[in-house]
XYZ file of C-alpha atoms in Angstrom:
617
model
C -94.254 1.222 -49.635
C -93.007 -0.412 -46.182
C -89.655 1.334 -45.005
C -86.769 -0.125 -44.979
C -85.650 -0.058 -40.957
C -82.572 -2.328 -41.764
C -81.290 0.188 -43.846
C -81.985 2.799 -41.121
C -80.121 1.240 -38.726
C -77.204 0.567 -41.096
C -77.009 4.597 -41.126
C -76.589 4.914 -37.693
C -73.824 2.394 -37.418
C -71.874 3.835 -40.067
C -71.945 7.069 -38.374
C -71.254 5.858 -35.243
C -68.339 4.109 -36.447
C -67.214 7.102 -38.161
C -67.522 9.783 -34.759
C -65.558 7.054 -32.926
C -63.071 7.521 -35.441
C -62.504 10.616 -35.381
C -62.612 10.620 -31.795
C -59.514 8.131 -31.739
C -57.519 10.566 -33.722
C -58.721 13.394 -32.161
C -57.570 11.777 -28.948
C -53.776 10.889 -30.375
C -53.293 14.044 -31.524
C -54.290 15.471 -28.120
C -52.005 12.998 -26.370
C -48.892 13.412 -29.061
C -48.921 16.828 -28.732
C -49.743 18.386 -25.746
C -49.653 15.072 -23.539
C -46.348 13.764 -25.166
C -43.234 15.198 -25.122
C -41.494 13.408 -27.509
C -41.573 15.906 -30.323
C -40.516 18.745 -28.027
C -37.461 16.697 -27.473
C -36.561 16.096 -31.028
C -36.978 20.142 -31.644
C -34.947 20.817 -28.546
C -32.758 18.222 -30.073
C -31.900 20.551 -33.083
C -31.716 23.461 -31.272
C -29.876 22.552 -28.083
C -27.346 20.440 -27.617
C -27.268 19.549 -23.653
C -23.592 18.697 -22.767
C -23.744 16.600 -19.416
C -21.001 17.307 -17.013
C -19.800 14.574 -14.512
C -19.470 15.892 -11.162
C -15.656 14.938 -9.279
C -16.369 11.574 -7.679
C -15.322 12.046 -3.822
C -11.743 11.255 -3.044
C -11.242 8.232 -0.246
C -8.496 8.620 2.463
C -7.209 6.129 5.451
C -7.742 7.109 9.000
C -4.476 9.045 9.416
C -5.426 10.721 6.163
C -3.258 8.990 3.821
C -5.007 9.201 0.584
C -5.827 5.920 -0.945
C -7.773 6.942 -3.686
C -8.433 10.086 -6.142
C -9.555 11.373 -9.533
C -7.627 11.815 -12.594
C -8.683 13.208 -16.113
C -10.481 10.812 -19.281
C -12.420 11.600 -22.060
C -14.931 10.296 -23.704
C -15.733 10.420 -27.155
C -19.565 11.003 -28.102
C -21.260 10.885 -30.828
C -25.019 12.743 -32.395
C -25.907 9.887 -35.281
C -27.777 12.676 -36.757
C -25.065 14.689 -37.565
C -22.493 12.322 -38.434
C -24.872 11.250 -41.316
C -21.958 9.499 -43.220
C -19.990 12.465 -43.858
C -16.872 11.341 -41.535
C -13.442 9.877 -42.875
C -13.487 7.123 -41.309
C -10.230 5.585 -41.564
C -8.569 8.733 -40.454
C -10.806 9.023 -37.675
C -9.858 5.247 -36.629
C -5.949 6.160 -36.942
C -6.997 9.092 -34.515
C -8.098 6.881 -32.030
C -6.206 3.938 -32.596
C -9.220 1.422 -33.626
C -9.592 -0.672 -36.442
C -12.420 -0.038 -39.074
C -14.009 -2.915 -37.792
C -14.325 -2.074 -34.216
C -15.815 1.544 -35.770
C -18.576 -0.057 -37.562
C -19.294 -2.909 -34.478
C -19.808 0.089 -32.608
C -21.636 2.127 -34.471
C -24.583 -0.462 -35.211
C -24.101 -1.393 -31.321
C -25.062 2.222 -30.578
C -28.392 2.084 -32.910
C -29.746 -1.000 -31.405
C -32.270 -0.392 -29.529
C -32.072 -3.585 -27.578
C -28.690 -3.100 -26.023
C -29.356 0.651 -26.240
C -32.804 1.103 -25.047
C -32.744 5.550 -25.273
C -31.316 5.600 -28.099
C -31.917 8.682 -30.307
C -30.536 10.007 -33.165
C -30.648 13.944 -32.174
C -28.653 12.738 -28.668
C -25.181 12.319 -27.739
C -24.269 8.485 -27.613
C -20.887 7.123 -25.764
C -18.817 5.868 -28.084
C -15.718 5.255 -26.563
C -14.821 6.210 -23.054
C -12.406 6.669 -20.686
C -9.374 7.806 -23.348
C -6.123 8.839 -21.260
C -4.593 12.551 -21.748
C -2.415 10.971 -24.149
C -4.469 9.632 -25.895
C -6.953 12.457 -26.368
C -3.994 14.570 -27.287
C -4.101 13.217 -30.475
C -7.796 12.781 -31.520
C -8.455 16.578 -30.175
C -6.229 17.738 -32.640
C -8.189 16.884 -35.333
C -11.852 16.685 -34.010
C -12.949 19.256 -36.290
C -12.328 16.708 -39.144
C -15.318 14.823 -37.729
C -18.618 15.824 -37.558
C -20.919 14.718 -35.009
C -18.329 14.139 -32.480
C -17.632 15.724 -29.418
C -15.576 15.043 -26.130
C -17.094 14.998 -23.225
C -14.696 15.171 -20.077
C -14.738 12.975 -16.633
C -12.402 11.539 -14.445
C -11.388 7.925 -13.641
C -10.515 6.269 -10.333
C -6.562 5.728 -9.590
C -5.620 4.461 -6.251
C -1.910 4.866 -4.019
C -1.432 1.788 -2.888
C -1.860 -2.012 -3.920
C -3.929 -2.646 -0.664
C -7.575 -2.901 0.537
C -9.202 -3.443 -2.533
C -12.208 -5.390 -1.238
C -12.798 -2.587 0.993
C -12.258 0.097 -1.535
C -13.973 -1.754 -4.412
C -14.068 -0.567 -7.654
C -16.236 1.430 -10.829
C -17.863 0.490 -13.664
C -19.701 1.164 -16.111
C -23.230 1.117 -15.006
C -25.438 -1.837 -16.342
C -29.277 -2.136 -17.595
C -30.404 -3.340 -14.171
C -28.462 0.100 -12.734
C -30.401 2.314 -15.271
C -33.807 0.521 -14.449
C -32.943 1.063 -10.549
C -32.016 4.615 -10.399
C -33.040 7.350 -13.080
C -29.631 9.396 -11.847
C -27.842 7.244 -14.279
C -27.672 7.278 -18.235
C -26.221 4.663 -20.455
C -22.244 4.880 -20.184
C -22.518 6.151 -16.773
C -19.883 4.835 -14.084
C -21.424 3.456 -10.860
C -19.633 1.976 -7.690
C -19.464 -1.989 -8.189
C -17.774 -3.696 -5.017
C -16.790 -2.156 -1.587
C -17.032 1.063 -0.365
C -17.743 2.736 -3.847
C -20.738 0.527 -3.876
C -21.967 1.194 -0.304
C -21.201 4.695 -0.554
C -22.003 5.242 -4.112
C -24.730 8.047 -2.975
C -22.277 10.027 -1.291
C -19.217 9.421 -3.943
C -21.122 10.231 -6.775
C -22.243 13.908 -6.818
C -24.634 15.730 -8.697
C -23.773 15.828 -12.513
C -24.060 19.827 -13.910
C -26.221 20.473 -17.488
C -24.658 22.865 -20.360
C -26.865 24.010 -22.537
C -25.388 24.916 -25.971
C -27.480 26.866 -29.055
C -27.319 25.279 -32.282
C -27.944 26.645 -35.467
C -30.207 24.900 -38.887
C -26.602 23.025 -39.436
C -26.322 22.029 -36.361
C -22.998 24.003 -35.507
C -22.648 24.915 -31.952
C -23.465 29.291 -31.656
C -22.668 29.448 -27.958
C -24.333 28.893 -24.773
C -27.919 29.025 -24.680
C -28.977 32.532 -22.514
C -25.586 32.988 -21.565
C -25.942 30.190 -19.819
C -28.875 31.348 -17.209
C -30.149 27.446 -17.562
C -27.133 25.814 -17.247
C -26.625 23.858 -14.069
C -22.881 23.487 -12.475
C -22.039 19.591 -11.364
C -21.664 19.144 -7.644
C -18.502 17.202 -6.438
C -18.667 13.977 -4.321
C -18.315 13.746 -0.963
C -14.608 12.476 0.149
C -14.658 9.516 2.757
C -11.979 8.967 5.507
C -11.950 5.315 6.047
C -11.142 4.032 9.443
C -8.786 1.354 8.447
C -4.985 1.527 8.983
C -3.479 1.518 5.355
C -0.146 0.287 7.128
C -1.732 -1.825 9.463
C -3.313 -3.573 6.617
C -0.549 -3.665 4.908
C 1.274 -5.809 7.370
C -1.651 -8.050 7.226
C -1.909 -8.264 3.547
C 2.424 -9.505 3.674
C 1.626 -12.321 6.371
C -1.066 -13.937 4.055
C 0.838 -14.013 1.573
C 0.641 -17.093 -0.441
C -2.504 -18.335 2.038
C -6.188 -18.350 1.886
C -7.957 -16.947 5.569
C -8.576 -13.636 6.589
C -7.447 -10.824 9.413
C -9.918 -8.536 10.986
C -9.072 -5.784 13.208
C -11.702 -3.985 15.230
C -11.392 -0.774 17.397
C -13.568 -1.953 20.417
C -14.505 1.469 21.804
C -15.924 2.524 18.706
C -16.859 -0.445 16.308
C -14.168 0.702 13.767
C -13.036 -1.608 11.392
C -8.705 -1.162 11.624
C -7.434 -3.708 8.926
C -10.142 -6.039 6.288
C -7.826 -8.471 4.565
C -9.073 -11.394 2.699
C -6.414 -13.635 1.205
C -5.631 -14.325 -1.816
C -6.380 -10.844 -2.957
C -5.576 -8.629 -5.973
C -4.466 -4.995 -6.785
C -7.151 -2.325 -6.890
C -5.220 -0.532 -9.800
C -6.123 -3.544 -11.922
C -9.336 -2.078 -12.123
C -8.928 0.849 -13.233
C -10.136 2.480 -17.256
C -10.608 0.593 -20.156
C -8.924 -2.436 -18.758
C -10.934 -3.287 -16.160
C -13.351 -5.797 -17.528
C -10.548 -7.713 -18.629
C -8.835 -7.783 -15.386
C -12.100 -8.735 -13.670
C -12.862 -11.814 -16.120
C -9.579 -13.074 -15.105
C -9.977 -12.710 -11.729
C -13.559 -14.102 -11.249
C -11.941 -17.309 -13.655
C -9.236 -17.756 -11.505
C -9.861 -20.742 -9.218
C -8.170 -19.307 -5.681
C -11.290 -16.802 -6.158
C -9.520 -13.703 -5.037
C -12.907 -11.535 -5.664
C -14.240 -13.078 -2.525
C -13.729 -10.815 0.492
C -13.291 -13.799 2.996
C -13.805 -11.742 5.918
C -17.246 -11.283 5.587
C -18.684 -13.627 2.924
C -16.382 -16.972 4.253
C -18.172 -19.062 6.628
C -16.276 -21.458 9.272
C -16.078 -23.136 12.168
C -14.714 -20.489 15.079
C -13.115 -23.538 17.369
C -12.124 -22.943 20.608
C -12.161 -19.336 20.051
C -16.277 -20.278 20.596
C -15.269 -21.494 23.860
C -14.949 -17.802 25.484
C -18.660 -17.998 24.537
C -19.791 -20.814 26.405
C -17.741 -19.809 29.524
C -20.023 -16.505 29.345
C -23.241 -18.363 28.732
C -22.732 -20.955 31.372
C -21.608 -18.599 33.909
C -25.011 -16.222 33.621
C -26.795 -18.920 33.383
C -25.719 -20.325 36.800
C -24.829 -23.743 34.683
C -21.064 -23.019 36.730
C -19.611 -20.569 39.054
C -15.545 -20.052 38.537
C -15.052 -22.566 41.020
C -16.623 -25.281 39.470
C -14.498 -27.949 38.239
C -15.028 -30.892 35.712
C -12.142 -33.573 35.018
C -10.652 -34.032 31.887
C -8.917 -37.179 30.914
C -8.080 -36.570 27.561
C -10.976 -35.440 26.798
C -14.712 -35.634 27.450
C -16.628 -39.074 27.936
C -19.942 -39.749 28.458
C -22.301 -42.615 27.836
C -19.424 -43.879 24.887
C -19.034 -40.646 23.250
C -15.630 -39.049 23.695
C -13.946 -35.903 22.336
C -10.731 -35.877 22.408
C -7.862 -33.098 24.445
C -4.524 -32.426 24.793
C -3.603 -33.198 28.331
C -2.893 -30.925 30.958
C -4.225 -30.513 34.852
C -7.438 -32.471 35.472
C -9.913 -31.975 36.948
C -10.006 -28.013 35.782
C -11.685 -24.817 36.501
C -13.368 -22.323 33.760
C -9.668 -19.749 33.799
C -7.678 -22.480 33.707
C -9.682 -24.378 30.989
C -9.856 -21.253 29.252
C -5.698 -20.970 29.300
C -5.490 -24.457 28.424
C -8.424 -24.797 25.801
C -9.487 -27.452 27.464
C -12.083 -29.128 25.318
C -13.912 -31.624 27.999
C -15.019 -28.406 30.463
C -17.276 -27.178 27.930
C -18.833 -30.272 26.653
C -19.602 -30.866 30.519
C -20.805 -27.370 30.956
C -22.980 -27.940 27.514
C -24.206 -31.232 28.504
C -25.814 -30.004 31.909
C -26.739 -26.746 30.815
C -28.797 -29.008 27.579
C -30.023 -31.426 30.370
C -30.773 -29.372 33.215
C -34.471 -30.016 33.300
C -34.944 -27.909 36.905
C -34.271 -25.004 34.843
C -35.776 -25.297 31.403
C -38.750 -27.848 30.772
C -37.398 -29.212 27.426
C -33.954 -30.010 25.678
C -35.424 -27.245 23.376
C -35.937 -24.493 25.638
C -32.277 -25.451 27.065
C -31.545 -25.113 23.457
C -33.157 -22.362 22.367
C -31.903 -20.357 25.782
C -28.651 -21.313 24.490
C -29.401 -19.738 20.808
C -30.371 -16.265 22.212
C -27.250 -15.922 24.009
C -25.118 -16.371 20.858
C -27.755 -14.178 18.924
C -27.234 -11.450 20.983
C -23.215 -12.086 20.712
C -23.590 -11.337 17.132
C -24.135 -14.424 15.906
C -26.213 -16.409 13.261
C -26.960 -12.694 11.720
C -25.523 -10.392 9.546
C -23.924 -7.574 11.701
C -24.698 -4.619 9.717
C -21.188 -3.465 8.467
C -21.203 -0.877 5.729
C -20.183 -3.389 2.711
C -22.470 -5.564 0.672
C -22.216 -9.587 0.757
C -22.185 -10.173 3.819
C -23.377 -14.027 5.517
C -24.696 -14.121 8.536
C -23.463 -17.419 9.386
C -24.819 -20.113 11.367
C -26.216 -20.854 14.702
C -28.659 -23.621 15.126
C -31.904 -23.722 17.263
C -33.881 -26.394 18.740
C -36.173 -26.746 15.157
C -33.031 -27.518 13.393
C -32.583 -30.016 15.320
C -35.757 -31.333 15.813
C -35.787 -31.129 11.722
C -32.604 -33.096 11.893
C -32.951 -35.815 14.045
C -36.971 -36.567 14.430
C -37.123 -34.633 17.565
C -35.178 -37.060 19.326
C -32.056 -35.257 20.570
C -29.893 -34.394 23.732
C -26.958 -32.545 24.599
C -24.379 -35.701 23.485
C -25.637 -35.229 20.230
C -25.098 -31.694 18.979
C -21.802 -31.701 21.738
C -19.762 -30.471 19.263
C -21.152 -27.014 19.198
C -20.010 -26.283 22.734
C -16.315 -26.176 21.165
C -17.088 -23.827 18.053
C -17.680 -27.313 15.547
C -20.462 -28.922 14.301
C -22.973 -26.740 12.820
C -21.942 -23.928 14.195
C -20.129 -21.346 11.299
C -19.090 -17.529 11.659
C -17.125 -15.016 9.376
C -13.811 -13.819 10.451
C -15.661 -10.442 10.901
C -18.544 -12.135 14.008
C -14.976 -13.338 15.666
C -13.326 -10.402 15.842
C -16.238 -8.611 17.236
C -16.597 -11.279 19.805
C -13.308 -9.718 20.595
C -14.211 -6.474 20.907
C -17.453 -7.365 22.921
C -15.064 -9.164 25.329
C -12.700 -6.295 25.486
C -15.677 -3.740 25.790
C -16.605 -6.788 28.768
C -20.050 -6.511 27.505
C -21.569 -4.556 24.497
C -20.126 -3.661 20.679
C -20.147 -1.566 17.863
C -21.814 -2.458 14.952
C -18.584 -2.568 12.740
C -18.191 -0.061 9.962
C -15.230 0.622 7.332
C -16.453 4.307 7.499
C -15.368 6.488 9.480
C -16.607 9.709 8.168
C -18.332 11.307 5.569
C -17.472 14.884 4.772
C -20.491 17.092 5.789
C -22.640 14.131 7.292
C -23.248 12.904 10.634
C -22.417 9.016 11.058
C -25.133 7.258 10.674
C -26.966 6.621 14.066
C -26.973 2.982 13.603
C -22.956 2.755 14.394
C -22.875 4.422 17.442
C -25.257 2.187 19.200
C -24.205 -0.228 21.710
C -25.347 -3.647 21.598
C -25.509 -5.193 24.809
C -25.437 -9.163 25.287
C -27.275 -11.381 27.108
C -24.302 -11.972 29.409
C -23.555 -10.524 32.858
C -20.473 -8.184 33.208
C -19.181 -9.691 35.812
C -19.234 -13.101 33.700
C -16.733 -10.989 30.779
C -14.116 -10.415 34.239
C -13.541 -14.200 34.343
C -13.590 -14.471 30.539
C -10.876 -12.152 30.220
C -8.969 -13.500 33.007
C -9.349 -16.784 31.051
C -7.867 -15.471 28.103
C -5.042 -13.677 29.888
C -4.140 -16.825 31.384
C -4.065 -18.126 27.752
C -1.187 -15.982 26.961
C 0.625 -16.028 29.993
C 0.795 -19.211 30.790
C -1.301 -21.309 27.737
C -1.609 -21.651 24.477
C -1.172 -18.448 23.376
C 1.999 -17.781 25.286
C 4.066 -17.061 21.878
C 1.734 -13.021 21.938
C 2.711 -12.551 25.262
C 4.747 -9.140 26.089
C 6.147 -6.798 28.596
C 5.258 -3.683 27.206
C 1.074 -4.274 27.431
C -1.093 -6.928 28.184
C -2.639 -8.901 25.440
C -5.603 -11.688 26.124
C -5.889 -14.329 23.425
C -7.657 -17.645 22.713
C -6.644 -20.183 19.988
C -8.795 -21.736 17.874
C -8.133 -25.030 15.945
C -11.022 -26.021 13.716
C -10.945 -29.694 12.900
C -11.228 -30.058 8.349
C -11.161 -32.898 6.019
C -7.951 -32.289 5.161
C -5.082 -30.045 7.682
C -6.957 -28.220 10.530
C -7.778 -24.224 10.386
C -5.418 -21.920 12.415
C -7.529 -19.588 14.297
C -6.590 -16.559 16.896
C -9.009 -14.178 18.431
C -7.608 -11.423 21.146
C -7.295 -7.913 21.998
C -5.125 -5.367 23.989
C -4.078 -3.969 26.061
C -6.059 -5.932 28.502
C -7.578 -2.808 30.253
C -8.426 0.164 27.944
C -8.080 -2.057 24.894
C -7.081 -0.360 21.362
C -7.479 -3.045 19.156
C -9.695 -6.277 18.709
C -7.780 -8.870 16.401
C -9.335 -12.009 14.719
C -7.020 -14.149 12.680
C -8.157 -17.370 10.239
C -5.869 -19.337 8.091
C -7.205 -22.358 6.212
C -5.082 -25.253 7.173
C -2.773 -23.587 8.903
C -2.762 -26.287 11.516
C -2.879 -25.626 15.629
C -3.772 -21.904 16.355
C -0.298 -21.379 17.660
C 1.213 -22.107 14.477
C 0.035 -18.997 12.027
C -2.974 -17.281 14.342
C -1.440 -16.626 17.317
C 2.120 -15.003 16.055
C 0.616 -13.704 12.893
C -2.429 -11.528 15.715
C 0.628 -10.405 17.556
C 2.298 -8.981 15.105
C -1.026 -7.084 13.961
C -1.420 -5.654 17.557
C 2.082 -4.833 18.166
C 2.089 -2.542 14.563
C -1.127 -1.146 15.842
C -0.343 0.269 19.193
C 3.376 0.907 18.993
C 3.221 2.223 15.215
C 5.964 -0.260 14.041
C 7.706 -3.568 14.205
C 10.700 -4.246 16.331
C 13.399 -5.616 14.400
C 12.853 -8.800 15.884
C 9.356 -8.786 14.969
C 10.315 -7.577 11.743
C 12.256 -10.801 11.082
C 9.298 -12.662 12.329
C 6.783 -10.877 9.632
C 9.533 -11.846 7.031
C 9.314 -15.138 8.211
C 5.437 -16.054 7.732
C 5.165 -13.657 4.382
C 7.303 -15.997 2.251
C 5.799 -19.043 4.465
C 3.526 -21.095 1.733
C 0.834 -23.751 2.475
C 0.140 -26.345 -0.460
C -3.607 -26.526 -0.971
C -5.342 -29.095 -2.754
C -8.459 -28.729 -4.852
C -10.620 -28.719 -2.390
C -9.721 -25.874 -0.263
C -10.089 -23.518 -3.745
């Protein structure tokens, strides 16, 4: 009889299907047991019970160590599904805590989904509700024996002093999905710096959280610690900050905007410290604070004035003739002028039909007394040649571009580096935005505007005070930071650097004598003093509807203290709200106080409103 090979293969197969099977399981078990870990958790899970402790989050203080903000107690209430098991009274334990039955079971099926709640385990502690006040615990820890499978678990909340500087303070929250995913430190319920300095320092704030390890016996009662506590790990407080801002000093600033949308920036020129922040309208920190804090925020991000935006560094605008200091500088190194030279001004600048308009004063005019004056024809003039000077650069766009490297190393048309997220860097165009603009078929009449801080040109409040503080400093600046220290760390590197401009010191000497003038005898007269010397230049950006008041100065004039930059939307000329409102910032800074003139003055312009229209929301 023939044999059968089909048949003999068919046994083969069938093995082989079989040892591949039993390889496969062979393999899981392998990977679930030794390789996985996930069993060894759910024993440990019965037998310990690992009690996280939050670490202190570092306290935050002013330069002249007035504290702004601290820690105070909360509780959170936590729950192990697996020993709750239906066995709680649940409408006593809702009067406990004040809840409804409703919000109990929301919450509870919340907790064991495992799409909002991705770690979600039975055997774990899971937040149930957080932040309860000392009151409030009071009650519920009276009776917390009453409820198995729930346990307190203690931390502390933010408060803050004072109703000022919340975009530079910021705020905490609770930590989101994207938070978890970023950084394993974190855990669902966790509280994580959300705006300002508690989100640029959140590293440093946060501290190390500390591990208890508790025994548990078949019943899941708590024996004790676990080795009298040889594993247990103690949390690590936070770091505190000292700030370098001025909490009266911002203050003052925080009063004059009142009821106005703009900004003030003070700057320490010597060291790139950052003396006031305000963005107006703005909002109390304490708002933010506990349970109530996503509340307050949903109001404020739906209210239309958009107080949440920190204007200083995340508005863009047109600097006006605060851009003018500048050109002066650029033109000047450039050889474009010398002081001397002197280009008339009737009314303004024409040329070939195009004319911007001036105010009038002495024609024709020098660069210090065009500078005192603001005189807008001198640096369309000094633009124009400098764009069509074809002895010196080959092409409107090397002119151009020349032109753009100056005001890039001013600070300009990038970010600046300052130690708070959101930043814009602004804009200063190039020779390929142009050419993308017009065809390549430009000259210096058509982008004229830029020479007196309009057209495309657009800075935060923060690039013009620093312009201040690189004139002051007749030179170089600071990268400005909001930090002044960190306890047990160096600064970082990065803010003691100076950044030197393009410019030639000798060019700054006239630019400052230009904006000495200004105050003296120009259109900044209303900050001039006897007691120091302050140098100013106005700034009045042309808008659809009332112009922007702009001021940018420092002082004293030689060994300057402070750097101030001042923007309020349609506040009109710069000598209407910039210019008085910067010298009462610089006159609280280096005398400590208001005279009681001055005092009457900052009355004055707090309870001064401007009526804006929709479009300036």
């Amino acid at each position: 009889m023939d044999k059968d090979y089909g048949l003999e293969n068919r046994k083969y197969v069938v093995g082989g299907v079989a040892v591949v099977i039993v390889l496969v399981y062979i393999i899981r078990l392998f990977t679930l047991q030794i390789m996985s870990d996930d069993y060894k958790k759910n024993a440990d899970s019965n037998a310990f019970l690992k009690r996280v402790e939050f670490p202190a989050r570092g306290a935050i203080s002013d330069r002249n160590g007035k504290l702004l903000v601290y820690n105070q107690n909360a509780y959170d209430i936590m729950v192990v599904m697996n020993e709750e098991k239906g066995r709680l009274d649940t409408l006593d334990f809702c009067r406990s805590l004040g809840i409804t039955k409703d919000y109990f079971e929301a919450r509870m099926a919340e907790i064991k989904d495992r799409n909002k709640n991705p770690g979600y385990s039975p055997y774990t502690q899971q937040m149930f509700m957080s932040q309860l006040s000392e009151k409030e615990f009071s009650v519920f820890q009276e009776k917390i024996y009453r409820f198995p499978g729930f346990y307190v678990q203690r931390r502390s909340v933010r408060q803050y002093t004072t109703p000022y500087a919340a975009h530079v303070l910021g705020d905490v929250a609770e930590v989101s999905d994207a938070d978890i995913e970023e950084d394993s430190y974190y855990q669902l319920g966790d509280y994580i710096g959300k705006q300002g300095v508690e989100k640029s320092y959140e590293k440093q704030l946060r501290g190390e959280k500390g591990m208890q390890i508790l025994l548990r016996d078949v019943r899941g009662r708590i024996q004790g610690s676990y080795m009298n506590g040889q594993f247990d790990r103690r949390p690590v407080p936070g770091k505190d900050l000292t700030l370098s801002i001025d909490v009266n000093l911002q203050a003052l600033g925080e009063r004059l905007l009142e009821g106005k949308i703009g900004s003030i920036v003070a700057i320490e020129p010597s060291t790139g410290e950052v003396l006031c922040m305000v963005s107006s309208p703005t909002y109390d920190p304490r708002m933010m604070t506990g349970r109530k804090r996503s509340k307050a925020h949903l109001a404020l991000a739906r209210n239309p004035w958009k107080p949440l935006l920190n204007r200083s560094i995340m508005g863009v605008y047109p600097p006006g003739s605060t851009f003018k200091t500048t050109q002066g500088l650029t033109f000047l190194t450039e050889g474009i002028v010398t002081p001397s030279t002197a280009f008339p001004c009737h009314h303004g600048f024409y040329c070939r039909g195009l004319h911007v308009g001036c105010h009038g004063h002495a024609s024709p005019t020098s660069l210090i007394p065009a500078l005192g004056t603001s005189c807008n024809a001198y640096f369309c003039w000094g633009l124009y040649y400098m764009l069509g000077n074809r002895r010196k650069y080959k092409t409107v766009q090397d002119a151009m571009n020349t032109w753009r490297d100056y005001m890039v190393s001013m600070g300009f048309g990038y970010k600046l580096g300052i130690d708070l997220s959101g930043e814009k860097r602004g804009l200063i165009p190039n020779a390929q935005y142009y050419d993308k603009a017009y065809d390549g078929s430009w000259n210096g009449l058509t982008v004229i505007s830029i020479a007196i801080g309009q057209g495309e040109v657009l800075l935060t409040p923060l690039q013009i005070a620093n312009l201040g503080a690189t004139i002051a400093n007749r030179g170089y600046y600071y990268t400005p930071h909001v930090v002044r220290k960190v306890a047990g760390e160096p600064l970082d590197a990065k803010f003691r650097e100076k950044h030197y401009t393009k410019a030639g010191r000798r060019a700054y000497d006239y630019i400052v004598a230009g904006m000495r003038r200004s105050v003296v005898s120009g259109t900044c007269h209303a900050a001039n003093r006897a007691d120091y010397e302050v140098c100013g230049k106005t700034g009045t950006a042309q808008n659809h509807g009332q112009d922007h008041s702009i001021f940018m100065g420092f002082a004293p004039m030689d060994k300057p203290k402070i750097a101030v930059a001042v923007y309020v939307e349609n506040g009109g000329f710069g000598a209407e709200y910039g210019v008085p409102i910067g010298a009462l910032m610089m006159e609280q800074y280096i005398n400590g106080k208001l005279s009681p003139e001055s005092e009457k003055k900052a009355d004055d312009f707090q309870h001064r409103r401007i009526a804006y229209g929709n479009s300036n929301r």
